[in-house]
mmCIF file of C-alpha atoms and ligand atoms in Angstrom:
data_model
loop_
_atom_site.group_PDB
_atom_site.id
_atom_site.type_symbol
_atom_site.label_atom_id
_atom_site.label_comp_id
_atom_site.label_asym_id
_atom_site.label_seq_id
_atom_site.Cartn_x
_atom_site.Cartn_y
_atom_site.Cartn_z
ATOM 1 C CA MET A 37 14.593 -24.023 -11.729
ATOM 2 C CA ALA A 38 11.228 -24.708 -13.022
ATOM 3 C CA GLU A 39 7.922 -23.067 -13.757
ATOM 4 C CA ILE A 40 6.718 -20.899 -10.606
ATOM 5 C CA ASN A 41 2.930 -22.127 -9.873
ATOM 6 C CA LEU A 42 1.423 -18.832 -8.429
ATOM 7 C CA GLN A 43 -2.209 -20.805 -8.926
ATOM 8 C CA GLU A 44 -0.485 -23.497 -6.334
ATOM 9 C CA ILE A 45 1.735 -20.914 -4.332
ATOM 10 C CA HIS A 46 -1.997 -18.727 -3.955
ATOM 11 C CA ASP A 47 -3.361 -22.561 -2.841
ATOM 12 C CA LEU A 48 -1.198 -22.912 -0.242
ATOM 13 C CA PHE A 49 -0.927 -19.601 1.157
ATOM 14 C CA ILE A 50 -5.160 -19.459 1.807
ATOM 15 C CA ASP A 51 -5.188 -22.791 3.802
ATOM 16 C CA VAL A 52 -1.650 -21.885 5.523
ATOM 17 C CA ALA A 53 -3.851 -17.916 6.238
ATOM 18 C CA HIS A 54 -7.001 -20.263 7.986
ATOM 19 C CA GLU A 55 -4.540 -22.041 10.210
ATOM 20 C CA ALA A 56 -2.666 -19.002 10.768
ATOM 21 C CA GLY A 57 -6.014 -17.493 11.927
ATOM 22 C CA ARG A 58 -7.178 -19.681 13.936
ATOM 23 C CA MET A 59 -4.149 -19.748 15.705
ATOM 24 C CA MET A 60 -4.823 -16.320 15.933
ATOM 25 C CA LEU A 61 -7.991 -16.386 17.240
ATOM 26 C CA THR A 62 -7.287 -18.485 20.407
ATOM 27 C CA ALA A 63 -4.585 -17.035 21.021
ATOM 28 C CA THR A 64 -5.193 -14.483 24.493
ATOM 29 C CA PRO A 65 -2.734 -11.732 23.696
ATOM 30 C CA SER A 66 -1.657 -9.536 26.475
ATOM 31 C CA HIS A 67 1.003 -6.849 27.732
ATOM 32 C CA LEU A 68 1.928 -10.090 29.589
ATOM 33 C CA SER A 69 2.392 -11.708 26.691
ATOM 34 C CA SER A 70 4.346 -9.914 24.286
ATOM 35 C CA GLY A 71 7.323 -7.439 24.489
ATOM 36 C CA THR A 72 9.059 -5.089 22.182
ATOM 37 C CA LYS A 73 10.634 -6.300 18.585
ATOM 38 C CA LYS A 74 13.036 -2.976 18.585
ATOM 39 C CA ASN A 75 15.822 -4.939 20.620
ATOM 40 C CA CYS A 76 16.211 -1.449 23.102
ATOM 41 C CA LEU A 77 15.614 -3.817 25.559
ATOM 42 C CA PRO A 78 17.920 -4.182 29.014
ATOM 43 C CA PRO A 79 20.381 -6.988 28.733
ATOM 44 C CA PHE A 80 18.438 -8.456 32.302
ATOM 45 C CA SER A 81 14.859 -9.648 32.435
ATOM 46 C CA PRO A 82 12.422 -8.360 34.482
ATOM 47 C CA PRO A 83 8.790 -9.003 33.920
ATOM 48 C CA LEU A 84 7.833 -8.096 30.509
ATOM 49 C CA LEU A 85 4.861 -5.658 32.148
ATOM 50 C CA LEU A 86 7.855 -3.843 34.320
ATOM 51 C CA GLN A 87 9.528 -4.090 31.260
ATOM 52 C CA LEU A 88 7.018 -1.981 29.347
ATOM 53 C CA THR A 89 6.047 0.336 31.545
ATOM 54 C CA LEU A 90 10.671 1.025 31.794
ATOM 55 C CA PHE A 91 11.074 1.506 27.974
ATOM 56 C CA PRO A 92 7.184 2.669 26.585
ATOM 57 C CA ALA A 93 7.016 0.353 23.283
ATOM 58 C CA ALA A 94 4.728 0.986 20.426
ATOM 59 C CA ASP A 95 6.305 -2.372 18.430
ATOM 60 C CA LEU A 96 4.565 -5.058 20.071
ATOM 61 C CA VAL A 97 5.320 -8.163 19.414
ATOM 62 C CA THR A 98 3.449 -10.977 20.797
ATOM 63 C CA GLU A 99 4.136 -15.266 21.217
ATOM 64 C CA THR A 100 1.282 -15.488 18.726
ATOM 65 C CA ASP A 101 3.612 -13.464 16.050
ATOM 66 C CA ARG A 102 6.451 -15.820 16.591
ATOM 67 C CA ALA A 103 4.220 -19.294 16.601
ATOM 68 C CA VAL A 104 2.609 -17.477 13.778
ATOM 69 C CA GLU A 105 5.744 -17.139 11.618
ATOM 70 C CA LYS A 106 7.377 -21.347 12.452
ATOM 71 C CA MET A 107 4.331 -22.269 11.297
ATOM 72 C CA VAL A 108 3.860 -20.092 8.491
ATOM 73 C CA SER A 109 7.943 -21.220 7.251
ATOM 74 C CA THR A 110 7.354 -24.579 7.961
ATOM 75 C CA ARG A 111 4.609 -25.505 5.937
ATOM 76 C CA LEU A 112 5.412 -22.953 3.156
ATOM 77 C CA LEU A 113 9.015 -24.069 2.955
ATOM 78 C CA SER A 114 8.522 -27.833 2.843
ATOM 79 C CA SER A 115 6.640 -27.090 -0.061
ATOM 80 C CA TYR A 116 8.809 -24.737 -2.005
ATOM 81 C CA PRO A 117 12.576 -25.656 -0.375
ATOM 82 C CA THR A 118 14.343 -24.435 -2.308
ATOM 83 C CA TYR A 119 13.346 -20.373 -2.347
ATOM 84 C CA SER A 120 13.749 -18.349 -0.292
ATOM 85 C CA PHE A 121 11.818 -17.200 3.530
ATOM 86 C CA ILE A 122 11.578 -13.205 4.855
ATOM 87 C CA GLY A 123 9.487 -13.064 8.030
ATOM 88 C CA GLU A 124 9.858 -10.046 10.939
ATOM 89 C CA GLU A 125 10.331 -12.060 13.530
ATOM 90 C CA THR A 126 12.881 -13.593 11.733
ATOM 91 C CA PHE A 127 14.816 -10.797 9.734
ATOM 92 C CA VAL A 128 17.765 -10.221 11.150
ATOM 93 C CA PRO A 129 19.185 -5.900 9.609
ATOM 94 C CA GLY A 130 22.196 -6.557 7.833
ATOM 95 C CA ASP A 131 22.128 -9.872 7.415
ATOM 96 C CA PRO A 132 22.044 -10.793 3.397
ATOM 97 C CA THR A 133 20.958 -13.949 3.998
ATOM 98 C CA THR A 134 17.352 -12.325 4.914
ATOM 99 C CA ALA A 135 18.078 -9.047 2.363
ATOM 100 C CA LEU A 136 15.308 -9.394 -0.087
ATOM 101 C CA SER A 137 16.644 -11.058 -3.930
ATOM 102 C CA ASP A 138 15.844 -11.314 -7.009
ATOM 103 C CA ALA A 139 14.945 -15.683 -5.911
ATOM 104 C CA PRO A 140 11.532 -16.110 -5.634
ATOM 105 C CA THR A 141 11.389 -15.176 -2.279
ATOM 106 C CA PHE A 142 8.088 -16.152 0.275
ATOM 107 C CA ILE A 143 7.960 -12.606 2.462
ATOM 108 C CA VAL A 144 5.380 -13.175 5.627
ATOM 109 C CA ASP A 145 3.686 -11.230 8.472
ATOM 110 C CA PRO A 146 2.651 -13.848 10.604
ATOM 111 C CA VAL A 147 0.826 -10.349 12.523
ATOM 112 C CA ASP A 148 0.462 -7.670 10.883
ATOM 113 C CA GLY A 149 -1.241 -5.114 13.625
ATOM 114 C CA THR A 150 0.194 -6.517 16.294
ATOM 115 C CA THR A 151 -0.841 -3.452 18.326
ATOM 116 C CA ASN A 152 -4.111 -3.975 17.074
ATOM 117 C CA PHE A 153 -4.145 -7.938 17.514
ATOM 118 C CA VAL A 154 -2.825 -6.988 21.495
ATOM 119 C CA HIS A 155 -5.383 -4.766 22.437
ATOM 120 C CA ALA A 156 -8.269 -7.115 20.024
ATOM 121 C CA PHE A 157 -8.899 -3.925 17.865
ATOM 122 C CA PRO A 158 -10.474 -5.853 14.783
ATOM 123 C CA ALA A 159 -8.033 -5.192 12.516
ATOM 124 C CA PHE A 160 -5.157 -7.176 12.417
ATOM 125 C CA CYS A 161 -4.694 -9.512 9.834
ATOM 126 C CA ILE A 162 -1.290 -12.233 8.741
ATOM 127 C CA SER A 163 0.181 -10.985 5.666
ATOM 128 C CA LEU A 164 2.078 -14.023 2.275
ATOM 129 C CA GLY A 165 3.327 -12.158 0.085
ATOM 130 C CA PHE A 166 5.793 -13.923 -3.148
ATOM 131 C CA THR A 167 8.055 -11.582 -4.976
ATOM 132 C CA VAL A 168 10.219 -12.994 -8.128
ATOM 133 C CA ASN A 169 12.991 -10.757 -9.107
ATOM 134 C CA LYS A 170 11.580 -8.391 -6.050
ATOM 135 C CA VAL A 171 8.315 -8.073 -8.003
ATOM 136 C CA PRO A 172 5.190 -9.359 -5.642
ATOM 137 C CA SER A 173 3.176 -12.388 -7.711
ATOM 138 C CA VAL A 174 0.908 -13.556 -5.491
ATOM 139 C CA GLY A 175 -0.585 -11.447 -2.432
ATOM 140 C CA VAL A 176 -2.974 -13.416 0.451
ATOM 141 C CA ILE A 177 -4.047 -10.808 3.442
ATOM 142 C CA TYR A 178 -6.680 -12.529 6.251
ATOM 143 C CA ASN A 179 -8.275 -11.079 8.987
ATOM 144 C CA PRO A 180 -9.379 -13.180 11.339
ATOM 145 C CA PHE A 181 -11.258 -12.121 13.180
ATOM 146 C CA LEU A 182 -13.766 -9.859 10.212
ATOM 147 C CA ASP A 183 -13.672 -13.611 7.974
ATOM 148 C CA GLU A 184 -11.704 -10.850 5.453
ATOM 149 C CA LEU A 185 -10.219 -12.679 2.444
ATOM 150 C CA TYR A 186 -7.860 -10.704 -0.359
ATOM 151 C CA THR A 187 -6.193 -12.185 -2.866
ATOM 152 C CA GLY A 188 -4.077 -11.482 -5.471
ATOM 153 C CA ILE A 189 -2.033 -13.607 -8.498
ATOM 154 C CA LYS A 190 -0.021 -11.648 -11.252
ATOM 155 C CA GLY A 191 -1.613 -11.319 -14.021
ATOM 156 C CA LYS A 192 -5.338 -12.698 -12.431
ATOM 157 C CA GLY A 193 -6.939 -9.548 -10.535
ATOM 158 C CA SER A 194 -7.401 -9.847 -6.895
ATOM 159 C CA PHE A 195 -10.255 -10.534 -4.862
ATOM 160 C CA VAL A 196 -12.007 -10.134 -1.227
ATOM 161 C CA THR A 197 -14.390 -12.825 0.130
ATOM 162 C CA ARG A 198 -15.787 -11.996 3.075
ATOM 163 C CA LYS A 199 -17.359 -14.833 5.807
ATOM 164 C CA GLY A 200 -16.660 -17.458 3.546
ATOM 165 C CA GLY A 201 -19.249 -15.212 1.049
ATOM 166 C CA VAL A 202 -19.083 -15.123 -2.414
ATOM 167 C CA LYS A 203 -15.526 -14.504 -4.156
ATOM 168 C CA GLU A 204 -15.711 -10.702 -5.723
ATOM 169 C CA GLN A 205 -13.391 -8.594 -7.604
ATOM 170 C CA LEU A 206 -11.633 -6.155 -6.663
ATOM 171 C CA PRO A 207 -12.160 -3.044 -6.752
ATOM 172 C CA LEU A 208 -15.509 -3.436 -5.226
ATOM 173 C CA ARG A 209 -16.719 -0.371 -8.139
ATOM 174 C CA LYS A 210 -16.958 -1.915 -11.699
ATOM 175 C CA GLU A 211 -16.236 1.721 -12.480
ATOM 176 C CA PRO A 212 -14.779 3.154 -9.780
ATOM 177 C CA GLU A 213 -14.706 7.443 -9.617
ATOM 178 C CA PRO A 214 -12.814 8.967 -11.477
ATOM 179 C CA LEU A 215 -10.464 10.586 -9.073
ATOM 180 C CA VAL A 216 -9.572 14.543 -9.582
ATOM 181 C CA ASP A 217 -7.948 15.799 -6.460
ATOM 182 C CA LEU A 218 -7.265 15.153 -2.518
ATOM 183 C CA SER A 219 -10.692 17.250 -0.730
ATOM 184 C CA THR A 220 -12.440 14.249 -2.032
ATOM 185 C CA CYS A 221 -10.065 11.015 -0.868
ATOM 186 C CA LEU A 222 -10.518 9.240 2.253
ATOM 187 C CA ILE A 223 -5.867 8.929 3.002
ATOM 188 C CA GLY A 224 -4.540 5.994 5.386
ATOM 189 C CA ALA A 225 -1.663 6.733 7.232
ATOM 190 C CA GLU A 226 -0.083 5.633 9.946
ATOM 191 C CA TRP A 227 2.245 7.188 12.921
ATOM 192 C CA GLY A 228 4.289 3.675 12.698
ATOM 193 C CA SER A 229 6.662 3.194 16.070
ATOM 194 C CA ASP A 230 9.273 5.747 16.373
ATOM 195 C CA ARG A 231 7.378 8.472 17.710
ATOM 196 C CA THR A 232 10.700 11.141 17.569
ATOM 197 C CA GLY A 233 13.452 12.798 15.081
ATOM 198 C CA VAL A 234 12.529 14.240 11.502
ATOM 199 C CA ASN A 235 10.615 10.854 10.987
ATOM 200 C CA PHE A 236 8.130 11.926 12.686
ATOM 201 C CA ASP A 237 8.168 15.878 12.582
ATOM 202 C CA LEU A 238 7.187 15.298 9.271
ATOM 203 C CA LYS A 239 4.210 12.974 9.860
ATOM 204 C CA SER A 240 3.097 15.219 11.786
ATOM 205 C CA LYS A 241 3.139 18.399 9.608
ATOM 206 C CA VAL A 242 1.993 16.065 6.636
ATOM 207 C CA PHE A 243 -0.995 14.998 8.203
ATOM 208 C CA ARG A 244 -2.373 18.416 9.751
ATOM 209 C CA LYS A 245 -1.151 20.112 6.584
ATOM 210 C CA LEU A 246 -3.494 16.701 4.594
ATOM 211 C CA ALA A 247 -6.665 17.730 7.254
ATOM 212 C CA ALA A 248 -6.153 21.219 7.536
ATOM 213 C CA SER A 249 -8.987 23.978 5.474
ATOM 214 C CA LYS A 250 -8.026 25.113 2.008
ATOM 215 C CA ASP A 251 -7.756 28.585 4.223
ATOM 216 C CA GLU A 252 -5.436 27.689 6.089
ATOM 217 C CA GLY A 253 -2.978 26.028 3.198
ATOM 218 C CA GLY A 254 -4.348 22.480 3.671
ATOM 219 C CA ALA A 255 -5.686 19.919 1.432
ATOM 220 C CA MET A 256 -8.974 18.753 3.496
ATOM 221 C CA VAL A 257 -9.185 15.847 2.769
ATOM 222 C CA HIS A 258 -11.940 13.612 3.683
ATOM 223 C CA SER A 259 -10.298 12.212 6.208
ATOM 224 C CA LEU A 260 -7.679 10.118 7.539
ATOM 225 C CA ARG A 261 -8.075 6.971 8.251
ATOM 226 C CA CYS A 262 -4.906 5.242 11.780
ATOM 227 C CA VAL A 263 -6.140 1.714 10.395
ATOM 228 C CA GLY A 264 -2.655 -0.133 11.966
ATOM 229 C CA SER A 265 -1.680 -2.848 9.460
ATOM 230 C CA ALA A 266 -0.237 -1.225 6.908
ATOM 231 C CA ALA A 267 -1.783 -4.721 4.852
ATOM 232 C CA LEU A 268 -4.976 -4.157 5.410
ATOM 233 C CA ASN A 269 -4.585 -0.406 4.446
ATOM 234 C CA LEU A 270 -3.602 -1.921 0.632
ATOM 235 C CA ALA A 271 -6.225 -4.291 0.834
ATOM 236 C CA TYR A 272 -8.591 -0.963 1.542
ATOM 237 C CA VAL A 273 -6.720 0.935 -0.850
ATOM 238 C CA ALA A 274 -6.907 -1.893 -3.562
ATOM 239 C CA ALA A 275 -11.122 -2.491 -2.365
ATOM 240 C CA GLY A 276 -10.890 1.395 -3.879
ATOM 241 C CA GLN A 277 -12.347 2.028 0.093
ATOM 242 C CA GLN A 278 -9.820 4.361 0.267
ATOM 243 C CA ASP A 279 -8.350 6.257 -1.826
ATOM 244 C CA VAL A 280 -4.947 6.420 -1.010
ATOM 245 C CA PHE A 281 -2.473 5.459 2.023
ATOM 246 C CA TRP A 282 1.156 6.383 3.325
ATOM 247 C CA GLU A 283 3.785 5.233 4.656
ATOM 248 C CA GLY A 284 7.001 5.529 5.819
ATOM 249 C CA GLY A 285 9.102 3.239 9.012
ATOM 250 C CA CYS A 286 6.802 0.219 7.884
ATOM 251 C CA TRP A 287 8.857 -2.900 5.346
ATOM 252 C CA ALA A 288 8.448 -5.254 3.026
ATOM 253 C CA TRP A 289 6.575 -8.141 4.868
ATOM 254 C CA ASP A 290 4.268 -5.479 5.047
ATOM 255 C CA VAL A 291 3.124 -4.207 1.790
ATOM 256 C CA ALA A 292 4.477 -7.471 -0.640
ATOM 257 C CA ALA A 293 1.159 -9.203 -0.568
ATOM 258 C CA GLY A 294 -1.340 -6.194 -0.044
ATOM 259 C CA TRP A 295 1.175 -4.728 -3.087
ATOM 260 C CA CYS A 296 0.479 -6.699 -5.859
ATOM 261 C CA ILE A 297 -3.547 -7.044 -4.732
ATOM 262 C CA LEU A 298 -3.550 -3.467 -5.400
ATOM 263 C CA VAL A 299 -2.022 -3.113 -8.381
ATOM 264 C CA GLU A 300 -4.058 -6.327 -10.428
ATOM 265 C CA ALA A 301 -7.061 -4.362 -8.664
ATOM 266 C CA GLY A 302 -5.763 -0.888 -10.866
ATOM 267 C CA GLY A 303 -4.361 0.875 -7.654
ATOM 268 C CA ILE A 304 -0.652 2.182 -8.567
ATOM 269 C CA MET A 305 2.772 2.120 -5.486
ATOM 270 C CA VAL A 306 4.314 5.054 -5.993
ATOM 271 C CA SER A 307 7.088 6.458 -3.257
ATOM 272 C CA GLY A 308 6.583 7.727 -0.483
ATOM 273 C CA ASN A 309 8.844 10.562 -0.812
ATOM 274 C CA PRO A 310 8.229 12.877 -3.997
ATOM 275 C CA GLY A 311 9.632 12.278 -6.776
ATOM 276 C CA GLU A 312 12.189 8.989 -5.542
ATOM 277 C CA GLU A 313 12.331 5.065 -7.094
ATOM 278 C CA VAL A 314 9.705 2.594 -5.049
ATOM 279 C CA THR A 315 11.107 -1.164 -4.217
ATOM 280 C CA VAL A 316 8.921 -3.649 -1.908
ATOM 281 C CA ASP A 317 11.868 -2.705 0.950
ATOM 282 C CA GLY A 318 12.251 0.818 0.136
ATOM 283 C CA ARG A 319 9.696 1.209 3.495
ATOM 284 C CA LYS A 320 8.434 4.621 1.985
ATOM 285 C CA TYR A 321 4.899 4.125 0.255
ATOM 286 C CA LEU A 322 2.606 5.936 -1.300
ATOM 287 C CA ALA A 323 -0.282 4.000 -2.459
ATOM 288 C CA VAL A 324 -2.976 5.134 -4.489
ATOM 289 C CA ARG A 325 -6.798 2.708 -5.400
ATOM 290 C CA GLY A 326 -7.727 2.404 -9.503
ATOM 291 C CA ALA A 327 -8.652 4.999 -10.829
ATOM 292 C CA ASN A 328 -8.265 6.959 -14.142
ATOM 293 C CA ARG A 329 -4.387 7.177 -15.284
ATOM 294 C CA GLU A 330 -4.568 11.132 -15.122
ATOM 295 C CA GLY A 331 -7.070 11.508 -11.447
ATOM 296 C CA GLN A 332 -3.987 9.205 -9.983
ATOM 297 C CA LYS A 333 -1.162 10.738 -11.105
ATOM 298 C CA ALA A 334 -2.430 14.155 -10.105
ATOM 299 C CA ILE A 335 -2.872 12.214 -6.836
ATOM 300 C CA VAL A 336 0.614 11.719 -6.559
ATOM 301 C CA GLU A 337 2.021 14.972 -7.742
ATOM 302 C CA GLU A 338 -0.205 16.185 -5.003
ATOM 303 C CA PHE A 339 0.185 14.309 -2.272
ATOM 304 C CA TRP A 340 3.908 14.895 -2.869
ATOM 305 C CA LYS A 341 3.612 18.815 -3.135
ATOM 306 C CA VAL A 342 1.727 18.584 0.171
ATOM 307 C CA ILE A 343 5.021 16.639 1.781
ATOM 308 C CA GLY A 344 7.271 19.656 -0.144
ATOM 309 C CA ASP A 345 10.725 19.561 0.645
ATOM 310 C CA GLY A 346 11.126 17.195 3.496
ATOM 311 C CA LYS A 347 11.926 13.379 2.770
ATOM 312 C CA LEU A 348 11.399 10.001 5.157
ATOM 313 C CA VAL A 349 14.930 8.727 6.826
ATOM 314 C CA TYR A 350 14.650 5.060 6.470
ATOM 315 C CA GLY A 351 17.800 2.449 7.284
ATOM 316 C CA SER A 352 16.879 -1.185 5.388
HETATM 317 C C1 LIG B 185 2.509 -2.342 12.051
HETATM 318 C C2 LIG B 185 2.048 -1.778 10.225
HETATM 319 C C3 LIG B 185 1.966 -0.695 10.852
HETATM 320 C C4 LIG B 185 3.283 -0.198 10.475
HETATM 321 C C5 LIG B 185 3.374 -0.106 12.332
HETATM 322 C C6 LIG B 185 4.306 -1.781 12.062
HETATM 323 P P1 LIG B 185 3.205 -4.928 12.843
HETATM 324 O O1 LIG B 185 3.117 -3.827 11.538
HETATM 325 O O2 LIG B 185 1.681 -2.956 9.494
HETATM 326 O O3 LIG B 185 0.884 0.125 9.771
HETATM 327 O O4 LIG B 185 2.296 1.493 11.192
HETATM 328 O O5 LIG B 185 4.826 0.535 12.641
HETATM 329 O O6 LIG B 185 4.922 -1.495 11.262
HETATM 330 O O7 LIG B 185 3.950 -4.520 13.661
HETATM 331 O O8 LIG B 185 1.597 -4.566 13.398
HETATM 332 O O9 LIG B 185 3.897 -6.489 12.354
#
């Protein structure tokens, strides 16, 4: 295989991200044009508003998600026909042709933060990741509403460009504050779309314990943020605007780009379950911002202690 040109892929990603951004901004999403990703809808097809009333869902998908993914896969694969492509809207659980492998792979979420997009809450983006041997090697995340572009290339650092201005290296603080313990942290965490069972119970317990006062056995973190997009959460941790991000249940396309940007900004990614190995498609993640290594390690250990004996459990 010819040598992989990460810079060229990064440049193409930026162009594709801007085209996707224009598509998102001209779309007028509403519940009427959205459905659910869950395949839990009935075999008959009542109007979508009625479907969503009968079968409430928190994992919305819009026609824009599908149209953007089509545009992205067409453009990326016409430039790199031998590379693999995994996209949120075309992923088939259990199908080996859409599973992550060691091959050079584009991993794409056409609209991350679809719920925000549907509600016109300004935290949605396209997330374009590229892995080689399952290692995130290029990442581009673009929030068109705020015109914020986050980019990273393995070994070459990561950056943010806001409103077409200067390209700033991440993290934004050149000498990040040392991390000491969770009590000084702003934490990104998400409810996710599954609202029942062990994962929902564990998330609720962990959220409570993170927020509670020390007198009540909590970590009393500065606060919790539910941004609604894993990709943007990771970008904010890379930038140093959030200290930590914990999520279970999201997918490789939600994290591949952000992972590259995070690591290039000195951050670390470990498992969202205590002591487990983290993988791009493992669906459980704990990201910590760039800081002193001992501080990052202390935060991971303290966070895992908050999780305790609990375990997030997701299929692949
Ligand atoms: C979303 C994630 C979000 C997570 C949701 C969902 P989508 O991606 O980024 O952080 O909590 O479950 O997976 O569906 O908007 O592309």
